[in-house]
Structure formats: structure tokens, C-alpha cells
Amino acid sequence: MLGLATLLATSRVAYDALRLAGAAYLIWLGVQALRSARRRPAVRPPDGLAPELSALGGFRRGLIGDLLNPKVGIFYTTVFPQFIGPDDAVVPAAAALLAAHAAVLMTWYPGMSCLLTRVGRRLARPGLAAVLDGVMGSALIGLGVRLAVVPL
């Protein structure tokens, strides 16, 4: 990254090439979004969202994902010890922190899941999705043209 940043800072040609490539990509994304807006079907399939899991299936998937994710272990071994005082009993303090963290997660994630499922179903309606695709496509094309025309 340092070499690329140095190249872009010292070479106007390289900078302009990258800027124009980025502009072209934004315009391409915008055209794809506009094409998607026109091709959107008049009626929606029964449920365009991901298939629902049972509560146990969702819990199992999340547990396996957490157990196999090294970032979770790093979080618990680096962040939690900072909240345990030198005079505290480690096991009860860690258990209290874990219980508080579990309580927060067991309310936050289901709440967000329910909210975003409702929002996703509303946004997946064909008419609204087509409008959103059209607005986003137009915005991307406008940004791409501005990036190509107005040098930074």
C-alpha cells in the first residue's frame, strides 16, 4: 500500500489512470443498477429473502461460527481482562462479564434480525426495489461522471 500511495502521490498519470478507472467502474455499476430496475418482475416470488432457519438451527449456525472465528477468542482474551480488577476474583468477574455480554447479544441480535427482516421485505417489493435501483443507478452514474470530469 505504501508503494501504491507513493506512486499515486508522485505520478499524475498513475493518479489519473486510477481515477478514471474508478469513474468507469462507478458508471458500470450505475448502468447495471438501471438495467436491474427495468428488468425487475412485476410480481415478487413468494419470499425473496433467505430461507428461514429454526431457532435451534440458527443458534447452532451462530455457535459454530463463533467457535471457529479466531476474532471472538481474541476479543475475549484481550478486552475482557481489562475490566477485571487486580483484587477481583477472576472466575466470578469473568462469569459476570460473560453473562452481561450474553444478555446484550441475546437481545440485540434477535431485535435487529426482526427489524431488518421487516425492512428487507418492504424493500424487496418490486415497485420500491425498482425505484431504489433507479435512484442508486443514477447516483452512481452521476458520481462516476463527476469523478471523470472534475479532477481532485
PDB file of C-alpha atoms in Angstrom, residues 86-136:
ATOM      1  CA  PRO A  86      -6.350  -6.838  40.277  1.00  0.00           C
ATOM      2  CA  ASP A  87      -8.213  -7.512  43.540  1.00  0.00           C
ATOM      3  CA  ASP A  88     -11.243  -9.184  41.889  1.00  0.00           C
ATOM      4  CA  ALA A  89     -11.789 -12.916  41.881  1.00  0.00           C
ATOM      5  CA  VAL A  90     -11.156 -13.800  38.240  1.00  0.00           C
ATOM      6  CA  VAL A  91     -13.753 -16.545  37.712  1.00  0.00           C
ATOM      7  CA  PRO A  92     -16.780 -14.716  39.191  1.00  0.00           C
ATOM      8  CA  ALA A  93     -15.795 -11.447  37.486  1.00  0.00           C
ATOM      9  CA  ALA A  94     -15.318 -13.173  34.128  1.00  0.00           C
ATOM     10  CA  ALA A  95     -18.613 -15.035  34.569  1.00  0.00           C
ATOM     11  CA  ALA A  96     -20.416 -11.753  35.297  1.00  0.00           C
ATOM     12  CA  LEU A  97     -18.899 -10.123  32.211  1.00  0.00           C
ATOM     13  CA  LEU A  98     -19.832 -13.110  30.053  1.00  0.00           C
ATOM     14  CA  ALA A  99     -23.396 -13.104  31.411  1.00  0.00           C
ATOM     15  CA  ALA A 100     -23.782  -9.385  30.731  1.00  0.00           C
ATOM     16  CA  HIS A 101     -22.335  -9.783  27.234  1.00  0.00           C
ATOM     17  CA  ALA A 102     -24.619 -12.756  26.511  1.00  0.00           C
ATOM     18  CA  ALA A 103     -27.670 -10.811  27.721  1.00  0.00           C
ATOM     19  CA  VAL A 104     -26.845  -7.893  25.446  1.00  0.00           C
ATOM     20  CA  LEU A 105     -26.252 -10.150  22.458  1.00  0.00           C
ATOM     21  CA  MET A 106     -29.384 -12.224  23.094  1.00  0.00           C
ATOM     22  CA  THR A 107     -31.495  -9.072  22.924  1.00  0.00           C
ATOM     23  CA  TRP A 108     -29.593  -7.068  20.306  1.00  0.00           C
ATOM     24  CA  TYR A 109     -29.253  -9.688  17.563  1.00  0.00           C
ATOM     25  CA  PRO A 110     -32.834 -11.011  17.629  1.00  0.00           C
ATOM     26  CA  GLY A 111     -34.151  -7.452  17.715  1.00  0.00           C
ATOM     27  CA  MET A 112     -32.012  -6.391  14.774  1.00  0.00           C
ATOM     28  CA  SER A 113     -32.906  -9.572  12.918  1.00  0.00           C
ATOM     29  CA  CYS A 114     -36.644  -8.929  13.281  1.00  0.00           C
ATOM     30  CA  LEU A 115     -36.290  -5.274  12.316  1.00  0.00           C
ATOM     31  CA  LEU A 116     -34.105  -5.929   9.290  1.00  0.00           C
ATOM     32  CA  THR A 117     -36.312  -8.792   8.108  1.00  0.00           C
ATOM     33  CA  ARG A 118     -39.293  -6.430   8.065  1.00  0.00           C
ATOM     34  CA  VAL A 119     -37.317  -3.688   6.346  1.00  0.00           C
ATOM     35  CA  GLY A 120     -35.906  -6.196   3.848  1.00  0.00           C
ATOM     36  CA  ARG A 121     -39.380  -7.463   2.953  1.00  0.00           C
ATOM     37  CA  ARG A 122     -40.588  -3.917   2.361  1.00  0.00           C
ATOM     38  CA  LEU A 123     -37.549  -3.042   0.250  1.00  0.00           C
ATOM     39  CA  ALA A 124     -37.914  -6.262  -1.756  1.00  0.00           C
ATOM     40  CA  ARG A 125     -41.314  -5.217  -3.129  1.00  0.00           C
ATOM     41  CA  PRO A 126     -40.920  -4.985  -6.911  1.00  0.00           C
ATOM     42  CA  GLY A 127     -42.057  -1.386  -7.311  1.00  0.00           C
ATOM     43  CA  LEU A 128     -39.959   0.004  -4.480  1.00  0.00           C
ATOM     44  CA  ALA A 129     -36.933  -2.122  -5.388  1.00  0.00           C
ATOM     45  CA  ALA A 130     -37.084  -0.835  -8.963  1.00  0.00           C
ATOM     46  CA  VAL A 131     -37.259   2.775  -7.757  1.00  0.00           C
ATOM     47  CA  LEU A 132     -34.327   2.225  -5.380  1.00  0.00           C
ATOM     48  CA  ASP A 133     -32.306   0.575  -8.170  1.00  0.00           C
ATOM     49  CA  GLY A 134     -33.074   3.509 -10.456  1.00  0.00           C
ATOM     50  CA  VAL A 135     -32.136   6.142  -7.875  1.00  0.00           C
ATOM     51  CA  MET A 136     -28.944   4.293  -6.919  1.00  0.00           C
TER      52      MET A 136
END
